[in-house]
Coordinates of C-alpha atoms in Angstrom, one line a residue:
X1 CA 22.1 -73.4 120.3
X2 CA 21.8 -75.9 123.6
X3 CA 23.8 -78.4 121.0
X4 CA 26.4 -75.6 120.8
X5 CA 26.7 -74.8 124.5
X6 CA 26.9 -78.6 125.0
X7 CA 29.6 -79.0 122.2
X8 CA 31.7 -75.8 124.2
X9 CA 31.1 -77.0 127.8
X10 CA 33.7 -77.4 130.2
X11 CA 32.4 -80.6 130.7
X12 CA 32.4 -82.0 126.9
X13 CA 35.7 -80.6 126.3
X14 CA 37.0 -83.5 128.9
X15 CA 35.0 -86.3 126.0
X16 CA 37.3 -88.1 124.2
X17 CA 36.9 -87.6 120.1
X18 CA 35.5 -90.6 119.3
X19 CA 32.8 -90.0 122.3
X20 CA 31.6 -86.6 121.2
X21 CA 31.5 -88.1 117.4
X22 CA 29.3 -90.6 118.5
X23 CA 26.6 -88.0 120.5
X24 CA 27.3 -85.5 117.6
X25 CA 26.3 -87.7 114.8
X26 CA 23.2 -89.2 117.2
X27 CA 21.9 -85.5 117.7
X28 CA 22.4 -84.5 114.3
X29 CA 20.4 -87.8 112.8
X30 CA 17.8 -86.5 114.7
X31 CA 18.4 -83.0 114.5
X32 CA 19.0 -82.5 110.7
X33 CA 15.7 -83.3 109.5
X34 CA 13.8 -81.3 111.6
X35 CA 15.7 -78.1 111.0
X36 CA 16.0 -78.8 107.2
X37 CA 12.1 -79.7 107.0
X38 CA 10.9 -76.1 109.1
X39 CA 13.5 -74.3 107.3
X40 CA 12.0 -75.3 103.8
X41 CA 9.2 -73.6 104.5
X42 CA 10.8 -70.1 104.8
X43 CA 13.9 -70.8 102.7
X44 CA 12.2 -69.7 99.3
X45 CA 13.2 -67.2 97.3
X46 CA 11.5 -63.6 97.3
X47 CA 9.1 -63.1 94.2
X48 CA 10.1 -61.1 91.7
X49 CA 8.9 -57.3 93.6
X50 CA 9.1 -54.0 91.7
X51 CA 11.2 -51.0 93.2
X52 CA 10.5 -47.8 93.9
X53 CA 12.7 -45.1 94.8
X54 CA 13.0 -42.8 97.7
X55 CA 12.1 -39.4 96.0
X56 CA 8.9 -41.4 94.7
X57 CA 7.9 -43.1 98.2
X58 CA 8.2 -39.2 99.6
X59 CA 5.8 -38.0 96.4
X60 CA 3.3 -41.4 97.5
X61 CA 3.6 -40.7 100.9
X62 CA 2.5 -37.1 100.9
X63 CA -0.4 -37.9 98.3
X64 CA -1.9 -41.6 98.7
X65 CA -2.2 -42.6 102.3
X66 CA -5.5 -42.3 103.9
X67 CA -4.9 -40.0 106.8
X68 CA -3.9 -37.5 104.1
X69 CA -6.8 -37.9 102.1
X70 CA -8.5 -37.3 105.1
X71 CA -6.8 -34.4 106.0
X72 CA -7.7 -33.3 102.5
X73 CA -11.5 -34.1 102.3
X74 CA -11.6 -31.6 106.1
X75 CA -9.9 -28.8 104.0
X76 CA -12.6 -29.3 101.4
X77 CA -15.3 -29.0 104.7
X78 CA -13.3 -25.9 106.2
X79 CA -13.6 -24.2 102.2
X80 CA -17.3 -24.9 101.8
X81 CA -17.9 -23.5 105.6
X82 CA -15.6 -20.7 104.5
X83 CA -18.3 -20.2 101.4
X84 CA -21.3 -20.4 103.7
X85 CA -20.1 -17.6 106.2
X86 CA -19.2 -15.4 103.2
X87 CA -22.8 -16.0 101.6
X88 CA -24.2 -13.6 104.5
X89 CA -23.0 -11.0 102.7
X90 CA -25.8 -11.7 99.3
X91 CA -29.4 -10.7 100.1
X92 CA -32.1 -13.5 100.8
X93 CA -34.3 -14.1 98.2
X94 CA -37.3 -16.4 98.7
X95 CA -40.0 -17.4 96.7
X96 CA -43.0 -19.7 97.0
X97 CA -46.2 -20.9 94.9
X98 CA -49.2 -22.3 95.5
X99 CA -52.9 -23.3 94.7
X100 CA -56.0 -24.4 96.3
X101 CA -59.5 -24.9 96.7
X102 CA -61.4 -22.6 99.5
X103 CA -65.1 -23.4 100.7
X104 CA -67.1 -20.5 102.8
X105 CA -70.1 -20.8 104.4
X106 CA -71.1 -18.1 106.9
X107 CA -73.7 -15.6 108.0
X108 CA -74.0 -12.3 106.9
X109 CA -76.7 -10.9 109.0
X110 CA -78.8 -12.8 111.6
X111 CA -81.7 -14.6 110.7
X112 CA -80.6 -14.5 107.0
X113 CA -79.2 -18.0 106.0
X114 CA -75.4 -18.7 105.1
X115 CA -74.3 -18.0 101.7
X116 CA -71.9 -20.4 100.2
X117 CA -69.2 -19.5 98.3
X118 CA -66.4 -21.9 96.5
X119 CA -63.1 -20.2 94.8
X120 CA -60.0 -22.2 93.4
X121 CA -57.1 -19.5 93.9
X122 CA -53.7 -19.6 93.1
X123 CA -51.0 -17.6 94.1
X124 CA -47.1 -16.7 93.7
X125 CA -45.1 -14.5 96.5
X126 CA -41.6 -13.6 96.1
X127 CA -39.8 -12.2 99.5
X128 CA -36.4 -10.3 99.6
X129 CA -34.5 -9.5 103.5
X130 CA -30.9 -8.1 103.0
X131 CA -29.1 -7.4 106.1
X132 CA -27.1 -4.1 104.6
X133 CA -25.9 -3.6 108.0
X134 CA -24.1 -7.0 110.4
X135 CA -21.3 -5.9 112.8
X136 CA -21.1 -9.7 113.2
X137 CA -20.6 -11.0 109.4
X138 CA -17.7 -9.6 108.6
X139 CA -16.1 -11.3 111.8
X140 CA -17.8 -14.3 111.0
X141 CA -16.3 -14.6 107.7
X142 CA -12.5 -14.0 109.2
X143 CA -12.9 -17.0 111.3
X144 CA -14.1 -19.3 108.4
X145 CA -11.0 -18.7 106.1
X146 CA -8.8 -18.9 109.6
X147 CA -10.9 -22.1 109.9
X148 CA -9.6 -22.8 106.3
X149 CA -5.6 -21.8 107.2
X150 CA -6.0 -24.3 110.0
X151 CA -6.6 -27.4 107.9
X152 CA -4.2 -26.7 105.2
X153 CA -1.7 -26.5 108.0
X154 CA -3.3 -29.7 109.5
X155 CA -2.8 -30.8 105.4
X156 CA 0.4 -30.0 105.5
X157 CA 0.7 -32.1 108.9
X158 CA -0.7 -35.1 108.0
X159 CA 2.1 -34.6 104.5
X160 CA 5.2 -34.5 106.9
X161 CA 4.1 -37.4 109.2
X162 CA 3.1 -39.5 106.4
X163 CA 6.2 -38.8 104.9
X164 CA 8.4 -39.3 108.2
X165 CA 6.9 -42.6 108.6
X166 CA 7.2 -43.7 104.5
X167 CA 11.0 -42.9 104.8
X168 CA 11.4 -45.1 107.6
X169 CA 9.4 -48.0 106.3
X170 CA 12.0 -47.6 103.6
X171 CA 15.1 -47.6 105.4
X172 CA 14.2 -50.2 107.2
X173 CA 13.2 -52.4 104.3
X174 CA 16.6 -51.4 102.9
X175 CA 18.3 -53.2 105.9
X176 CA 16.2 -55.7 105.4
X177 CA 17.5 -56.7 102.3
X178 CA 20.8 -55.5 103.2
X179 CA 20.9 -58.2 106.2
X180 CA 19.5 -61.3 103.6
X181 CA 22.6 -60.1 101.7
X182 CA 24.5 -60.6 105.0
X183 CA 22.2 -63.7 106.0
X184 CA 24.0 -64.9 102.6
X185 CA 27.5 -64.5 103.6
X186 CA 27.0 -66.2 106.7
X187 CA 25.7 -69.4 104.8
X188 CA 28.6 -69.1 102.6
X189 CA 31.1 -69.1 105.2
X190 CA 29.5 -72.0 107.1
X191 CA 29.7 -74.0 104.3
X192 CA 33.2 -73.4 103.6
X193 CA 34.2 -74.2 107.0
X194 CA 32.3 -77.6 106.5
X195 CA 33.9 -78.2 103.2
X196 CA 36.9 -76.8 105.0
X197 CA 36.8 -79.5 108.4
X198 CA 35.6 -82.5 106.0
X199 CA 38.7 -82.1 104.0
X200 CA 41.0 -81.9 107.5
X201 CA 39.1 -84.8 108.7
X202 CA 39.9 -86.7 105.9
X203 CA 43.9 -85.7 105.9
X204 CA 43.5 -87.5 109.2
X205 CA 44.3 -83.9 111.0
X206 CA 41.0 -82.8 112.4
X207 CA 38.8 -84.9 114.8
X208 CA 35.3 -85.9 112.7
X209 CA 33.4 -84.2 115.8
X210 CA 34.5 -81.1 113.9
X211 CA 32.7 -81.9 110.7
X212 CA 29.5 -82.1 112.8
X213 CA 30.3 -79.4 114.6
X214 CA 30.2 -77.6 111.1
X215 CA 27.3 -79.4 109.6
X216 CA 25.5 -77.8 112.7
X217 CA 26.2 -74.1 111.9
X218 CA 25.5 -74.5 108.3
X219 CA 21.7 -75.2 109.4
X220 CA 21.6 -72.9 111.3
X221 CA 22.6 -70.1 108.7
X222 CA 20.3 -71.8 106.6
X223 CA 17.7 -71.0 108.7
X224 CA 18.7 -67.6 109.7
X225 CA 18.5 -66.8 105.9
X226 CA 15.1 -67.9 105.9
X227 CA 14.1 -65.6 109.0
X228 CA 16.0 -62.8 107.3
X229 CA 14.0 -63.0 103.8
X230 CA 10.6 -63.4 105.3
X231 CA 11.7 -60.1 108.0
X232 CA 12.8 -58.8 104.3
X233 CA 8.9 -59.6 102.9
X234 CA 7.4 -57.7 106.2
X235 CA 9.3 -54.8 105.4
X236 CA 8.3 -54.8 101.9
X237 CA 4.9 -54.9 103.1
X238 CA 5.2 -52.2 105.6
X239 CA 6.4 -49.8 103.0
X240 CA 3.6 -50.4 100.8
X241 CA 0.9 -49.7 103.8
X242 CA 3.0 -46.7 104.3
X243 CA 2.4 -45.0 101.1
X244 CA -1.0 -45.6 101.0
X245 CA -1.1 -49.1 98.8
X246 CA -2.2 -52.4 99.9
X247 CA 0.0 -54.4 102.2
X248 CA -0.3 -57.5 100.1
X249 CA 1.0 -55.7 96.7
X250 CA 4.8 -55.9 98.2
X251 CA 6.9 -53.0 97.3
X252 CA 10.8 -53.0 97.8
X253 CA 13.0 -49.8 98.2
X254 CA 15.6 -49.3 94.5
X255 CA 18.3 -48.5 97.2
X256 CA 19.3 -49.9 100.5
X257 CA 19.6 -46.0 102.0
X258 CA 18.7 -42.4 101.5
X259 CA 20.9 -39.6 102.2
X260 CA 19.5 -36.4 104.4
X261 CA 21.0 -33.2 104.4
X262 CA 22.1 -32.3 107.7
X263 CA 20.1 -29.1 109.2
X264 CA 20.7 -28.6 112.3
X265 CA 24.8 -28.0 113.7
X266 CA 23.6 -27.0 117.4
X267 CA 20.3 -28.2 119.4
X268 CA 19.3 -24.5 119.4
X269 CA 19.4 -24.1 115.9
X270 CA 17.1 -27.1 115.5
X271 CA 14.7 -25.8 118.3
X272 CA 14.7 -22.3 115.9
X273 CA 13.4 -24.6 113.1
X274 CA 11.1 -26.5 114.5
X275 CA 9.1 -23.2 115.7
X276 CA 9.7 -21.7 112.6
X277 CA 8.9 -24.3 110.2
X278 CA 6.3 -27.0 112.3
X279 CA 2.9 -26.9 110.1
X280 CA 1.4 -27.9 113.7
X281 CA 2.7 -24.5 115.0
X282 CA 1.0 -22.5 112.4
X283 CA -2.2 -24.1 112.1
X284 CA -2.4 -23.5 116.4
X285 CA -1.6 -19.9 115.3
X286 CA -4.6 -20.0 112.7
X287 CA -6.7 -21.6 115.4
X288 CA -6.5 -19.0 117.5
X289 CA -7.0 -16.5 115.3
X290 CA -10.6 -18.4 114.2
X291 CA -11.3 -18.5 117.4
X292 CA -10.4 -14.6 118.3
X293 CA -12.7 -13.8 115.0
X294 CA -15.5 -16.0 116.5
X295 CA -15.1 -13.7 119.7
X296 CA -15.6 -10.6 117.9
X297 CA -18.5 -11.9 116.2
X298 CA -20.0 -13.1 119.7
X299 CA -19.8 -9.5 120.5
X300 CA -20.7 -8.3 117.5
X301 CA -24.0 -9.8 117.8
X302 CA -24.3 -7.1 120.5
X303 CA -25.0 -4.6 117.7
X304 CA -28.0 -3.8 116.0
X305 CA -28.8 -4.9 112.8
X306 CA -29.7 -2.9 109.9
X307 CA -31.5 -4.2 107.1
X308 CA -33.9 -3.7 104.1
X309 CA -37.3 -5.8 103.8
X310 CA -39.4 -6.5 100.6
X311 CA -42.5 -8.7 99.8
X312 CA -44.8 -8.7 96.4
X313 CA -47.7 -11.5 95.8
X314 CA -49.8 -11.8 93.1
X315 CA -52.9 -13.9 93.0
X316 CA -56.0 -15.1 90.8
X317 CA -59.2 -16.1 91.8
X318 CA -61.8 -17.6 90.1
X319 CA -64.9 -17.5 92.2
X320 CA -67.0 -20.7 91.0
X321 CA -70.1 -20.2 93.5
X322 CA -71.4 -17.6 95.6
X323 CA -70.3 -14.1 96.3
X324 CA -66.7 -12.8 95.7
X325 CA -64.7 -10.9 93.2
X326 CA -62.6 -12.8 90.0
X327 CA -59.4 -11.7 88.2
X328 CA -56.1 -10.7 89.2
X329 CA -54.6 -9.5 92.3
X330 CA -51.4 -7.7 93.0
X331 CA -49.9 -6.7 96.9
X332 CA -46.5 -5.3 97.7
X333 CA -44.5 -3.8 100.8
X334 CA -40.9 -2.7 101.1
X335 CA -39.3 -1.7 104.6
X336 CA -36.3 -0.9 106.5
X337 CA -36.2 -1.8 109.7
X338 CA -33.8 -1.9 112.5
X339 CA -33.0 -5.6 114.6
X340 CA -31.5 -5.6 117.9
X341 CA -30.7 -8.7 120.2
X342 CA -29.8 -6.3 123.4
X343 CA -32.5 -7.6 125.9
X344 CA -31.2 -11.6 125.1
X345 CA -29.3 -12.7 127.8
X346 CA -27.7 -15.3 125.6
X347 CA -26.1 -12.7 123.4
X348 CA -24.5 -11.2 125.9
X349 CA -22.9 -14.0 127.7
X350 CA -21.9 -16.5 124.8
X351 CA -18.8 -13.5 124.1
X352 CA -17.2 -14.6 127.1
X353 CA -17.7 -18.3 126.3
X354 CA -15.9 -17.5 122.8
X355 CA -13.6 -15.2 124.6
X356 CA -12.2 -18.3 127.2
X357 CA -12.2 -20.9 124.6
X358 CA -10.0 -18.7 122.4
X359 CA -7.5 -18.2 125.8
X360 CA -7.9 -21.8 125.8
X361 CA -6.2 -22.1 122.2
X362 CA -3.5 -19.6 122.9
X363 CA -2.7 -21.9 125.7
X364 CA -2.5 -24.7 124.2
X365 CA -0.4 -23.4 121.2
X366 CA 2.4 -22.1 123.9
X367 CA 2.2 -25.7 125.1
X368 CA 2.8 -27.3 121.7
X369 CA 5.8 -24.9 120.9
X370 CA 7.5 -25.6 124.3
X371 CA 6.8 -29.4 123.0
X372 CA 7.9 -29.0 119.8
X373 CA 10.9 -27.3 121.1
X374 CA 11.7 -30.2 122.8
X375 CA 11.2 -32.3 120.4
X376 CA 13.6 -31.0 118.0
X377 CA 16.2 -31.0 120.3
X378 CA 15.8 -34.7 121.9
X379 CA 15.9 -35.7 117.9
X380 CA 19.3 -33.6 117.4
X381 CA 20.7 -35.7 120.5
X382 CA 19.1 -38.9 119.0
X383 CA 21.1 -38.4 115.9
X384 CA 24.0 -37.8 117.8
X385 CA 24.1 -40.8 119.8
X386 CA 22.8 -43.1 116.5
X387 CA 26.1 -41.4 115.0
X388 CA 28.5 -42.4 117.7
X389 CA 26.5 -45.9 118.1
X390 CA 27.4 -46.4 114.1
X391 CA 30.9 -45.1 114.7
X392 CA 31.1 -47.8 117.3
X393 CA 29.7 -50.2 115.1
X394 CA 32.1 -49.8 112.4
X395 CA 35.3 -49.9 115.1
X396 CA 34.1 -53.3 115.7
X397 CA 33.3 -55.1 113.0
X398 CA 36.7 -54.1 111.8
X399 CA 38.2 -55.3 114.9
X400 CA 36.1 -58.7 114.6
X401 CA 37.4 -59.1 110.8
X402 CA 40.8 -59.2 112.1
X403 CA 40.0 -61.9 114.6
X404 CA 38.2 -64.0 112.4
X405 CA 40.9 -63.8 109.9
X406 CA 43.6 -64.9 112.6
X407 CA 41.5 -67.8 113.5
X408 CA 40.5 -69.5 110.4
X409 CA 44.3 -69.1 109.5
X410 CA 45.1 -70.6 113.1
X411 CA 42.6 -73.3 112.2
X412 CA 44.0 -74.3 108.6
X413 CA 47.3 -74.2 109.9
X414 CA 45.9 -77.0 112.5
X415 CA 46.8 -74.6 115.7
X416 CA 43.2 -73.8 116.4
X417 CA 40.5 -75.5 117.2
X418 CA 37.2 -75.2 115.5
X419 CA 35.2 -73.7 118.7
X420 CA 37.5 -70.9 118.6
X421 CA 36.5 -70.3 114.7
X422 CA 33.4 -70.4 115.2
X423 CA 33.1 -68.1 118.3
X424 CA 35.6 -65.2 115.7
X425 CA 32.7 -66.1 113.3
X426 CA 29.7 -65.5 116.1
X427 CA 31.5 -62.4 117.0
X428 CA 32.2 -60.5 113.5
X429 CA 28.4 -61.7 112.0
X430 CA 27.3 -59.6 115.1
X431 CA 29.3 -57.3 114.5
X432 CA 28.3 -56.9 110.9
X433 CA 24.7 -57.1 111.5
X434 CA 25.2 -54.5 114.6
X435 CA 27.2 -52.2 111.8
X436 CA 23.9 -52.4 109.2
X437 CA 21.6 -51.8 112.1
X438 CA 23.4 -48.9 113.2
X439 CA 23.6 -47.0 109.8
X440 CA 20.1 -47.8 109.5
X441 CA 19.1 -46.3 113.1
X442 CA 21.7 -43.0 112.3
X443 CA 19.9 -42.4 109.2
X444 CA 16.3 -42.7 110.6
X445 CA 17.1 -40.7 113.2
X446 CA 18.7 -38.1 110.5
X447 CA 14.9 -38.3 109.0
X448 CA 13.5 -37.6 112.3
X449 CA 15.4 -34.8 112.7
X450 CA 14.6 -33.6 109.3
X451 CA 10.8 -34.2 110.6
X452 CA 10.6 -32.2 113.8
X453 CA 12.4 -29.4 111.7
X454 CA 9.7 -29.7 109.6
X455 CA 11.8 -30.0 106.4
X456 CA 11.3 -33.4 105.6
X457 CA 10.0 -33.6 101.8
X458 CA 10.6 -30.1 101.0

């Protein structure tokens, strides 16, 4: 680049030919080998990496990443807690065994010596409590399987942002590939132009600064390919990590694009979806229900509880010494009886604990839906302005094919010089790479649109 601003300098335009020939060929002697030996290292081909398609990056992406699985294995908690609050309802049923060895020595009467006494016994008891009657079970339960809503929506979630972030990773690796493609054409051109001034030069019509001049820009589209193919081995990267596999197992998209149905024709038609559809929305909702539940257990604790009792034993002793009675022995009791928790000062004051954490969660939830709402709309706008930007983008490439078209022809013809080429050629390989980059930016933002509608993948 300082080579080329050298080259186009007011002050090197005063050089005679045969001056800047000289200084060209000096710096390119030096130059060439450099450039030639750092771009080797990038300029290899890409292996041979298998394609996927978008419709199968969406089914990976809402399956095999790891912030899904974990979203998955706390759904799997939130059923088993579920399970544990609705076991209240079954009785308790307890039973335990033992055995042992007892040694007695005491005193019956005073004055009368101790009378030893040595019994192995063994013994089985078997205990039954049933709470028939729990204000705060019922209520308990409810919260658990709103517990439960809560991470499927926060499944669903982690789905659509895994997703989101998949179908970028695979645009943008599309582009990638798409600009090597473009990378290509540049090289071509650049060495047609050389071929091009070394044939002029030889007629005796061109000045041989310009075959330098040429030589120059063909490196350096040489080693813009190379930067192009390993940004094109990044991305395939990136989209594997995206979908869950390992960055090193590259993974290229089977199509430069992917086309998204358009949603939204107004900002407050993509605010309406975004409340409507946002899994994050309805798993606030199912918070805040779990937490109302937990509130009117709290207070249901308040209540008496009403439940049914029962204990049986049975026992054998064998009396090996001393005084005592051998064989079998049988005990039971059943009762009702009637729990209350009223005089715990605990009890009464954790309800409004429960009670301000749940007002807590409402607010919270109106907070997210004001942010969502937001959301959806600054992504409607985004997609707006990525559509004009591509508009733009197209308008001008077409506009820099026409110049560049006008000055090679102006060049072959011998009326213009080889600075001016190559500044038509600078301009329209901008322009084209400003065109790819812009269809790649409208369609992510179409995705993110998609996203905060939360539609994306369904």
């Amino acid at each position: 680049m300082h080579l080329l601003r050298f080259l186009r300098s007011p002050v090197t335009s005063r050089r005679s030919p045969a001056y800047l020939a000289r200084e060209c060929a000096v710096v390119v002697a030096f130059v060439f080998p450099v450039l030639v030996l750092s771009a080797s290292g990038f300029a290899q081909e890409p292996v041979d990496v298998p394609a996927i398609t978008f419709s199968e990056v969406l089914r990976a992406a809402q399956r095999d990443p790891p912030a899904v699985a974990v979203a998955y294995a706390e759904l799997m908690r939130a059923q088993a807690e579920r399970g544990y609050a609705k076991a209240g309802w079954y009785p308790s049923l307890v039973g335990q065994a033992s055995a042992g060895y007892g040694y007695d020595r005491r005193r019956v009467l005073p004055g009368v010596a101790g009378i030893d006494s040595q019994s192995i016994e063994a013994r089985a008891e078997l205990s039954l409590d049933w709470a028939a009657l729990n204000v705060a079970r019922g209520a308990r339960i409810d919260a658990a399987e709103a517990g439960e809503r809560v991470q499927r929506f926060g499944v669903d979630a982690a789905r659509a942002r895994a997703s989101v972030l998949a179908a970028e990773m695979y645009l943008r690796a599309g582009a990638a590939s798409t600009l090597v493609d473009d990378a290509k054409l540049s090289l071509e051109r650049r060495t047609h132009q050389y071929d091009a001034a070394a044939e002029l030069v030889k007629a005796g019509t061109r000045s041989p600064v310009d075959v330098q001049r040429a030589k120059i820009e063909v490196l350096s589209a040489e080693y813009g390919l190379s930067l192009r193919r390993n940004d094109e081995l990044a991305s395939f990267a990136a989209l594997a990590a995206a979908i869950g596999r390992p960055a090193n197992e590259l993974i290229r998209p089977a199509a430069s694009a992917a086309d998204f149905p358009a949603v939204a024709g107004n900002p407050a038609r993509a605010k309406e979806l975004a409340e409507k559809n946002r899994p994050e929305l309805r798993g606030a909702a199912a918070n805040v229900s779990a937490l109302r539940y937990a509130h009117d257990a709290d207070i249901g604790e308040r209540w008496p509880t009403l439940g049914v009792a029962a204990n049986g034993s049975m026992a054998y002793l064998d009396v090996r010494r001393g005084i005592g009675i051998d064989g079998d022995q049988y005990t039971a009791t059943g009762e009702i009886y009637l729990r209350w928790n009223g005089f715990d000062p605990a009890v009464w004051n954790k309800a409004s604990v429960s009670d301000a954490t749940a007002n807590v969660a409402g607010r919270d939830r109106d907070a997210l839906v004001h942010s969502v709402g937001a959301e959806a709309v600054a992504a409607y706008y985004a997609l707006e302005r990525a559509k004009t930007e591509h508009s733009r983008a197209v308008a001008v490439l077409d506009a820099a094919q026409v110049t560049r078209e006008a000055q090679n022809g102006r060049y072959t013809a011998g009326v213009g010089s080889l600075l001016e080429l190559l500044d038509a050629e600078d301009l329209e390989q901008q322009a084209r790479q400003q065109r790819i980059e812009a269809e790649r930016d409208e369609r992510i933002a179409a995705a993110q649109l998609l996203f905060t509608c939360g539609m994306l993948g369904r």
